[in-house]
Amino acid sequence: MRVVSCLVEDHNLLLVGLAAVVCVIGSIITMNLFKKMRSSRGLNRITWQFMAAAAGGASIWCTHFIAMLAWRPEVISTYEPVLTALSLIVAIGGCALSMFVGAFRFQTAPVLGGAIFGVAVSTMHYTGMLGLRTHAVLHFDMPYVVASMLLAAVLGMGAYTLAAYASPRYRMALSSAVMVLAIVSLHFTGMAALVVSPIGGVPDYSGVNDGFLAFGVAGVALLLLGSALASYVLHEQAQARERRRLKALLEGSVDGMVVEGRNGIMMFNKAFAELVGAADGTLHLSSIGSWIEDAQSMSDQTVVQSQLKTEAGEVIPVEVAVRADHGDSGESLRLFSVRDLRRRLEQERRIAFLARNDSLTSLPNRASFLEKLERMAHLHKHAPGFALLAIDLDRFKEVNDLYGHSVGDQLLVHIAGEMKAVIREGEFVARQGGDEFVAIVPLNNLSGQREEARAAAQRLREAIITPMQGEHTEMGCGASIGVALWPQDASETSILINNADLAMYRAKAALAEEICFYEKTMDEAVRQRRRVTQGLRDALENQEFELYYQPQVAVDTREITGYEALLRWRQKDGSFISPAEFIPVAEDTGLILPIGEWVLRRACEEAKHWDKPLRLAVNLSPVQLGHTDLPRLVHQVLIDTGFPPARLELEITETAMITDMARSTFILRQLKALGVSIAMDDFGTGYSSLSTLRAFPFDKIKLDRAFMGELEDNTQSRAIIRAVLSLGESLSIPVLAEGVETVDQLNFLREQGCDEVQGYLLGRPSRRALPLSQESVEIAKAG
């Protein structure tokens, strides 16, 4: 009651209220600055400590001074300047020391700092009281003095402890309120301890009005506190901008981003919240270790794979990158980048699957097949071994052409499914690519291997030919299967694959046999074909080909009208390989193009130096005719060799034209525009001779030699020859008969009006364009 009486009766309540305002504002600002100082490091910490000490000391001293001015003792009093100034220094210094100690990291530091704060406030108060000058005896009641100091110390410890450890939501309000209580309880309890006894009357004293002085002190205090508050607000705004910028950076990442501080998760982006499926309130200040396995033990600059547990309990594989950092306040932070690995792991599984399986049919691919084949060869070194089946679909191209590639793909998927449904344990089926498949079938019966392999091949073939139901019709295709047995047919897996392919090609070529087993004769034929192919390449590179020329003779004048260039391939032993043997190989391998160019160029170069400017006939392969660059090549050869185009005659077969009549006709017209002649070779043995003659105006028709061989014994051949000669006469196209070897053949052709002949009777092919021999001249005249 003595304290209450002192407050109510001995103080100006207006000034008391002003002191309270200064105290409340100062306490709030001081506690905020103290919080900022505790979270700062280095120079920032010293700066905030200075501002907090200045704000705290000024607010305490101003509260005390205004409250002293509000005190109305019975005698007029004044204040001694030195002790009054010293009390201000004590307040500021004491606040600085208390905050320095209270900011340490050990557990009791805030308690010790709060106690120092209470002592500093008490020392400031009683130092200021000692500076009071009045005509009275001042007596302090010690129990009240001790009570005031205890209240200041205890409440100071409470304020600092709340500022350090209370919930962030209520920290500032509680700590500021307790600090106000510490200051107020000290002051008014201390004032209640003072007993004033006037002496010697009341001297005359005039000076500044206490009210004006109180408001002046309050103004200065608020100005100082306002400066500190402005600095605090500006810094908070700067930090808020940085937080917003950091938040924007976090949100801009597709990965989950988390910033963890001392008290838990401080910031996180939307991607992380969606990944864990938790609300913002649940994530804020929670431990990162509660979401990510072993997150607390992860070191700086590491990237590890871990697991994330969602709010719903789902476990998600993640990749976590960790980096340590410090905020502006010096607080240790850890930044976590959390990447969801589900899609990547799924893609890796997909890539691994595609690396070993066909993307369309899901059957094992060639790589898987080769690995399986090597394992099987290692496990089955001895009989009975296993059978390798090379499977090629028949008429599959027709499905693509008729219905489109999408339907073709559906058919492949259907076939793959049918084969997977019929394979037995231990058997293996893979897709090589396109419409080619392979199968590996373990053999168990030593005495009946072929029958066992054939049964498996037949089972797979029946699955393949099972029709697929389309939109309007059933569709399907056949299969040609080649079988090679291990280890009977090969000692290496590569040879086994080759042998199975050889058998498959044999089955594909056979009309009545869908399943064919490998035989050694197939290998010999392939090796011979490969030898011929390599020999052609070597002969072309080493200029081993030779050109022979066979004369073409006019029937009526018995004179040579030209020569046909014939290609010969001489071997090292002096023998020749027949063109009928190596020309088809050259056409299949594409070597006919460089060989044909060599023949045309060499023939033109040699014919340019003949004694007489006779016609030069050169054969064109169907492959050459199908090449769109042929007219340019012929034109270039004529320019390079200087050979007259009018002397060049290009011979083509009607078989070469029938593949693409429109394209062939277009190319032939381009050739004829160069000035060269075009002759139809082997007339009468093609598909549609009359339509071919109608499609293009040939300069000559060459009657095939096959009719000459049957002329004497076959009346049909005679009739065909007469018809061809009549056709040529009607179309005004000269006819040359090939293969004339007897006088009777020559006489028959002369009687029927044939224009030219060519054959052994009048001249054999030779390295040079020789004139007719005397014997040939006499034969021609005798005829």
PDB file of N, CA and C in Angstrom, residues 29-92:
ATOM      1  N   ILE A  29      11.413  -1.849 -28.358  1.00  0.00           N
ATOM      2  CA  ILE A  29      12.526  -1.640 -29.297  1.00  0.00           C
ATOM      3  C   ILE A  29      13.774  -2.349 -28.800  1.00  0.00           C
ATOM      4  N   THR A  30      14.047  -2.255 -27.493  1.00  0.00           N
ATOM      5  CA  THR A  30      15.243  -2.871 -26.920  1.00  0.00           C
ATOM      6  C   THR A  30      15.224  -4.384 -27.088  1.00  0.00           C
ATOM      7  N   MET A  31      14.089  -5.017 -26.801  1.00  0.00           N
ATOM      8  CA  MET A  31      14.005  -6.465 -26.944  1.00  0.00           C
ATOM      9  C   MET A  31      14.151  -6.920 -28.399  1.00  0.00           C
ATOM     10  N   ASN A  32      13.613  -6.142 -29.334  1.00  0.00           N
ATOM     11  CA  ASN A  32      13.787  -6.484 -30.752  1.00  0.00           C
ATOM     12  C   ASN A  32      15.247  -6.350 -31.177  1.00  0.00           C
ATOM     13  N   LEU A  33      15.887  -5.291 -30.714  1.00  0.00           N
ATOM     14  CA  LEU A  33      17.299  -5.127 -31.038  1.00  0.00           C
ATOM     15  C   LEU A  33      18.146  -6.208 -30.375  1.00  0.00           C
ATOM     16  N   PHE A  34      17.758  -6.610 -29.158  1.00  0.00           N
ATOM     17  CA  PHE A  34      18.470  -7.696 -28.488  1.00  0.00           C
ATOM     18  C   PHE A  34      18.327  -9.009 -29.281  1.00  0.00           C
ATOM     19  N   LYS A  35      17.142  -9.268 -29.765  1.00  0.00           N
ATOM     20  CA  LYS A  35      16.927 -10.464 -30.603  1.00  0.00           C
ATOM     21  C   LYS A  35      17.795 -10.402 -31.857  1.00  0.00           C
ATOM     22  N   LYS A  36      17.837  -9.233 -32.503  1.00  0.00           N
ATOM     23  CA  LYS A  36      18.639  -9.075 -33.710  1.00  0.00           C
ATOM     24  C   LYS A  36      20.122  -9.280 -33.404  1.00  0.00           C
ATOM     25  N   MET A  37      20.559  -8.749 -32.240  1.00  0.00           N
ATOM     26  CA  MET A  37      21.955  -8.918 -31.865  1.00  0.00           C
ATOM     27  C   MET A  37      22.295 -10.386 -31.635  1.00  0.00           C
ATOM     28  N   ARG A  38      21.394 -11.129 -30.997  1.00  0.00           N
ATOM     29  CA  ARG A  38      21.648 -12.547 -30.709  1.00  0.00           C
ATOM     30  C   ARG A  38      21.786 -13.367 -31.982  1.00  0.00           C
ATOM     31  N   SER A  39      21.108 -12.978 -33.055  1.00  0.00           N
ATOM     32  CA  SER A  39      21.143 -13.746 -34.307  1.00  0.00           C
ATOM     33  C   SER A  39      22.203 -13.247 -35.279  1.00  0.00           C
ATOM     34  N   SER A  40      23.004 -12.247 -34.861  1.00  0.00           N
ATOM     35  CA  SER A  40      24.015 -11.688 -35.750  1.00  0.00           C
ATOM     36  C   SER A  40      25.399 -12.164 -35.361  1.00  0.00           C
ATOM     37  N   ARG A  41      26.329 -11.956 -36.289  1.00  0.00           N
ATOM     38  CA  ARG A  41      27.714 -12.334 -36.051  1.00  0.00           C
ATOM     39  C   ARG A  41      28.630 -11.208 -36.520  1.00  0.00           C
ATOM     40  N   GLY A  42      29.836 -11.171 -35.945  1.00  0.00           N
ATOM     41  CA  GLY A  42      30.855 -10.259 -36.421  1.00  0.00           C
ATOM     42  C   GLY A  42      30.514  -8.802 -36.183  1.00  0.00           C
ATOM     43  N   LEU A  43      30.814  -7.979 -37.200  1.00  0.00           N
ATOM     44  CA  LEU A  43      30.595  -6.542 -37.092  1.00  0.00           C
ATOM     45  C   LEU A  43      29.121  -6.223 -36.934  1.00  0.00           C
ATOM     46  N   ASN A  44      28.245  -6.971 -37.563  1.00  0.00           N
ATOM     47  CA  ASN A  44      26.808  -6.742 -37.421  1.00  0.00           C
ATOM     48  C   ASN A  44      26.374  -6.868 -35.957  1.00  0.00           C
ATOM     49  N   ARG A  45      26.971  -7.831 -35.286  1.00  0.00           N
ATOM     50  CA  ARG A  45      26.588  -8.048 -33.892  1.00  0.00           C
ATOM     51  C   ARG A  45      27.009  -6.859 -33.021  1.00  0.00           C
ATOM     52  N   ILE A  46      28.214  -6.334 -33.264  1.00  0.00           N
ATOM     53  CA  ILE A  46      28.679  -5.179 -32.491  1.00  0.00           C
ATOM     54  C   ILE A  46      27.775  -3.979 -32.743  1.00  0.00           C
ATOM     55  N   THR A  47      27.391  -3.781 -34.022  1.00  0.00           N
ATOM     56  CA  THR A  47      26.529  -2.649 -34.361  1.00  0.00           C
ATOM     57  C   THR A  47      25.183  -2.754 -33.660  1.00  0.00           C
ATOM     58  N   TRP A  48      24.579  -3.947 -33.729  1.00  0.00           N
ATOM     59  CA  TRP A  48      23.268  -4.120 -33.089  1.00  0.00           C
ATOM     60  C   TRP A  48      23.382  -4.045 -31.566  1.00  0.00           C
ATOM     61  N   GLN A  49      24.501  -4.475 -31.012  1.00  0.00           N
ATOM     62  CA  GLN A  49      24.688  -4.400 -29.569  1.00  0.00           C
ATOM     63  C   GLN A  49      24.770  -2.932 -29.113  1.00  0.00           C
ATOM     64  N   PHE A  50      25.478  -2.138 -29.891  1.00  0.00           N
ATOM     65  CA  PHE A  50      25.570  -0.710 -29.551  1.00  0.00           C
ATOM     66  C   PHE A  50      24.191  -0.055 -29.589  1.00  0.00           C
ATOM     67  N   MET A  51      23.449  -0.336 -30.672  1.00  0.00           N
ATOM     68  CA  MET A  51      22.128   0.280 -30.797  1.00  0.00           C
ATOM     69  C   MET A  51      21.188  -0.225 -29.714  1.00  0.00           C
ATOM     70  N   ALA A  52      21.245  -1.504 -29.376  1.00  0.00           N
ATOM     71  CA  ALA A  52      20.369  -2.056 -28.336  1.00  0.00           C
ATOM     72  C   ALA A  52      20.716  -1.475 -26.975  1.00  0.00           C
ATOM     73  N   ALA A  53      22.031  -1.354 -26.699  1.00  0.00           N
ATOM     74  CA  ALA A  53      22.439  -0.793 -25.411  1.00  0.00           C
ATOM     75  C   ALA A  53      22.032   0.671 -25.300  1.00  0.00           C
ATOM     76  N   ALA A  54      22.222   1.433 -26.394  1.00  0.00           N
ATOM     77  CA  ALA A  54      21.850   2.841 -26.377  1.00  0.00           C
ATOM     78  C   ALA A  54      20.345   3.002 -26.205  1.00  0.00           C
ATOM     79  N   ALA A  55      19.581   2.189 -26.940  1.00  0.00           N
ATOM     80  CA  ALA A  55      18.126   2.285 -26.844  1.00  0.00           C
ATOM     81  C   ALA A  55      17.640   1.845 -25.473  1.00  0.00           C
ATOM     82  N   GLY A  56      18.171   0.733 -24.973  1.00  0.00           N
ATOM     83  CA  GLY A  56      17.751   0.239 -23.673  1.00  0.00           C
ATOM     84  C   GLY A  56      18.134   1.183 -22.539  1.00  0.00           C
ATOM     85  N   GLY A  57      19.417   1.641 -22.555  1.00  0.00           N
ATOM     86  CA  GLY A  57      19.854   2.551 -21.499  1.00  0.00           C
ATOM     87  C   GLY A  57      19.101   3.857 -21.532  1.00  0.00           C
ATOM     88  N   ALA A  58      18.884   4.403 -22.735  1.00  0.00           N
ATOM     89  CA  ALA A  58      18.164   5.669 -22.849  1.00  0.00           C
ATOM     90  C   ALA A  58      16.723   5.527 -22.385  1.00  0.00           C
ATOM     91  N   SER A  59      16.077   4.426 -22.761  1.00  0.00           N
ATOM     92  CA  SER A  59      14.682   4.251 -22.355  1.00  0.00           C
ATOM     93  C   SER A  59      14.562   4.075 -20.843  1.00  0.00           C
ATOM     94  N   ILE A  60      15.517   3.348 -20.257  1.00  0.00           N
ATOM     95  CA  ILE A  60      15.487   3.171 -18.784  1.00  0.00           C
ATOM     96  C   ILE A  60      15.723   4.514 -18.086  1.00  0.00           C
ATOM     97  N   TRP A  61      16.752   5.212 -18.522  1.00  0.00           N
ATOM     98  CA  TRP A  61      17.101   6.478 -17.864  1.00  0.00           C
ATOM     99  C   TRP A  61      15.999   7.521 -18.028  1.00  0.00           C
ATOM    100  N   CYS A  62      15.439   7.599 -19.286  1.00  0.00           N
ATOM    101  CA  CYS A  62      14.383   8.575 -19.528  1.00  0.00           C
ATOM    102  C   CYS A  62      13.131   8.233 -18.718  1.00  0.00           C
ATOM    103  N   THR A  63      12.815   6.940 -18.629  1.00  0.00           N
ATOM    104  CA  THR A  63      11.678   6.535 -17.809  1.00  0.00           C
ATOM    105  C   THR A  63      11.895   6.966 -16.367  1.00  0.00           C
ATOM    106  N   HIS A  64      13.113   6.693 -15.869  1.00  0.00           N
ATOM    107  CA  HIS A  64      13.447   7.065 -14.499  1.00  0.00           C
ATOM    108  C   HIS A  64      13.391   8.582 -14.302  1.00  0.00           C
ATOM    109  N   PHE A  65      13.984   9.352 -15.234  1.00  0.00           N
ATOM    110  CA  PHE A  65      14.072  10.798 -15.078  1.00  0.00           C
ATOM    111  C   PHE A  65      12.689  11.443 -15.153  1.00  0.00           C
ATOM    112  N   ILE A  66      11.864  10.984 -16.128  1.00  0.00           N
ATOM    113  CA  ILE A  66      10.507  11.544 -16.235  1.00  0.00           C
ATOM    114  C   ILE A  66       9.699  11.214 -14.987  1.00  0.00           C
ATOM    115  N   ALA A  67       9.866   9.960 -14.508  1.00  0.00           N
ATOM    116  CA  ALA A  67       9.144   9.575 -13.291  1.00  0.00           C
ATOM    117  C   ALA A  67       9.615  10.392 -12.087  1.00  0.00           C
ATOM    118  N   MET A  68      10.937  10.722 -12.051  1.00  0.00           N
ATOM    119  CA  MET A  68      11.434  11.574 -10.969  1.00  0.00           C
ATOM    120  C   MET A  68      10.851  12.975 -11.066  1.00  0.00           C
ATOM    121  N   LEU A  69      10.713  13.479 -12.318  1.00  0.00           N
ATOM    122  CA  LEU A  69      10.091  14.794 -12.486  1.00  0.00           C
ATOM    123  C   LEU A  69       8.613  14.751 -12.106  1.00  0.00           C
ATOM    124  N   ALA A  70       8.002  13.588 -12.248  1.00  0.00           N
ATOM    125  CA  ALA A  70       6.598  13.453 -11.844  1.00  0.00           C
ATOM    126  C   ALA A  70       6.430  13.396 -10.328  1.00  0.00           C
ATOM    127  N   TRP A  71       7.523  13.158  -9.591  1.00  0.00           N
ATOM    128  CA  TRP A  71       7.461  13.043  -8.117  1.00  0.00           C
ATOM    129  C   TRP A  71       7.295  14.432  -7.527  1.00  0.00           C
ATOM    130  N   ARG A  72       6.396  14.597  -6.609  1.00  0.00           N
ATOM    131  CA  ARG A  72       6.086  15.893  -6.002  1.00  0.00           C
ATOM    132  C   ARG A  72       6.332  15.830  -4.494  1.00  0.00           C
ATOM    133  N   PRO A  73       7.606  16.015  -4.107  1.00  0.00           N
ATOM    134  CA  PRO A  73       7.840  16.024  -2.662  1.00  0.00           C
ATOM    135  C   PRO A  73       7.383  17.352  -2.055  1.00  0.00           C
ATOM    136  N   GLU A  74       7.447  17.453  -0.741  1.00  0.00           N
ATOM    137  CA  GLU A  74       6.974  18.654  -0.055  1.00  0.00           C
ATOM    138  C   GLU A  74       7.952  19.811  -0.202  1.00  0.00           C
ATOM    139  N   VAL A  75       9.148  19.530  -0.669  1.00  0.00           N
ATOM    140  CA  VAL A  75      10.142  20.591  -0.871  1.00  0.00           C
ATOM    141  C   VAL A  75      10.548  20.583  -2.325  1.00  0.00           C
ATOM    142  N   ILE A  76      10.960  21.787  -2.778  1.00  0.00           N
ATOM    143  CA  ILE A  76      11.407  21.892  -4.167  1.00  0.00           C
ATOM    144  C   ILE A  76      12.792  21.280  -4.265  1.00  0.00           C
ATOM    145  N   SER A  77      12.996  20.457  -5.328  1.00  0.00           N
ATOM    146  CA  SER A  77      14.271  19.768  -5.521  1.00  0.00           C
ATOM    147  C   SER A  77      14.827  20.073  -6.902  1.00  0.00           C
ATOM    148  N   THR A  78      16.139  19.780  -7.030  1.00  0.00           N
ATOM    149  CA  THR A  78      16.815  19.873  -8.325  1.00  0.00           C
ATOM    150  C   THR A  78      17.824  18.739  -8.413  1.00  0.00           C
ATOM    151  N   TYR A  79      18.584  18.648  -9.519  1.00  0.00           N
ATOM    152  CA  TYR A  79      19.437  17.485  -9.765  1.00  0.00           C
ATOM    153  C   TYR A  79      20.865  17.934 -10.028  1.00  0.00           C
ATOM    154  N   GLU A  80      21.782  17.171  -9.447  1.00  0.00           N
ATOM    155  CA  GLU A  80      23.197  17.453  -9.635  1.00  0.00           C
ATOM    156  C   GLU A  80      23.619  16.897 -10.984  1.00  0.00           C
ATOM    157  N   PRO A  81      24.233  17.700 -11.894  1.00  0.00           N
ATOM    158  CA  PRO A  81      24.494  17.276 -13.287  1.00  0.00           C
ATOM    159  C   PRO A  81      25.412  16.075 -13.404  1.00  0.00           C
ATOM    160  N   VAL A  82      26.466  16.015 -12.618  1.00  0.00           N
ATOM    161  CA  VAL A  82      27.453  14.943 -12.802  1.00  0.00           C
ATOM    162  C   VAL A  82      26.842  13.587 -12.478  1.00  0.00           C
ATOM    163  N   LEU A  83      26.212  13.474 -11.311  1.00  0.00           N
ATOM    164  CA  LEU A  83      25.607  12.186 -10.947  1.00  0.00           C
ATOM    165  C   LEU A  83      24.454  11.822 -11.883  1.00  0.00           C
ATOM    166  N   THR A  84      23.723  12.840 -12.309  1.00  0.00           N
ATOM    167  CA  THR A  84      22.629  12.561 -13.259  1.00  0.00           C
ATOM    168  C   THR A  84      23.191  11.999 -14.554  1.00  0.00           C
ATOM    169  N   ALA A  85      24.264  12.626 -15.090  1.00  0.00           N
ATOM    170  CA  ALA A  85      24.893  12.119 -16.319  1.00  0.00           C
ATOM    171  C   ALA A  85      25.489  10.737 -16.081  1.00  0.00           C
ATOM    172  N   LEU A  86      26.089  10.570 -14.864  1.00  0.00           N
ATOM    173  CA  LEU A  86      26.667   9.263 -14.552  1.00  0.00           C
ATOM    174  C   LEU A  86      25.605   8.171 -14.546  1.00  0.00           C
ATOM    175  N   SER A  87      24.411   8.504 -14.070  1.00  0.00           N
ATOM    176  CA  SER A  87      23.332   7.493 -14.068  1.00  0.00           C
ATOM    177  C   SER A  87      22.982   7.054 -15.494  1.00  0.00           C
ATOM    178  N   LEU A  88      23.042   8.019 -16.439  1.00  0.00           N
ATOM    179  CA  LEU A  88      22.773   7.658 -17.845  1.00  0.00           C
ATOM    180  C   LEU A  88      23.847   6.723 -18.371  1.00  0.00           C
ATOM    181  N   ILE A  89      25.098   7.030 -18.029  1.00  0.00           N
ATOM    182  CA  ILE A  89      26.206   6.175 -18.483  1.00  0.00           C
ATOM    183  C   ILE A  89      26.084   4.786 -17.870  1.00  0.00           C
ATOM    184  N   VAL A  90      25.682   4.738 -16.601  1.00  0.00           N
ATOM    185  CA  VAL A  90      25.493   3.432 -15.945  1.00  0.00           C
ATOM    186  C   VAL A  90      24.396   2.635 -16.644  1.00  0.00           C
ATOM    187  N   ALA A  91      23.319   3.305 -17.027  1.00  0.00           N
ATOM    188  CA  ALA A  91      22.207   2.606 -17.699  1.00  0.00           C
ATOM    189  C   ALA A  91      22.649   2.023 -19.040  1.00  0.00           C
ATOM    190  N   ILE A  92      23.343   2.848 -19.821  1.00  0.00           N
ATOM    191  CA  ILE A  92      23.773   2.375 -21.146  1.00  0.00           C
ATOM    192  C   ILE A  92      24.830   1.287 -21.008  1.00  0.00           C
TER     193      ILE A  92
END
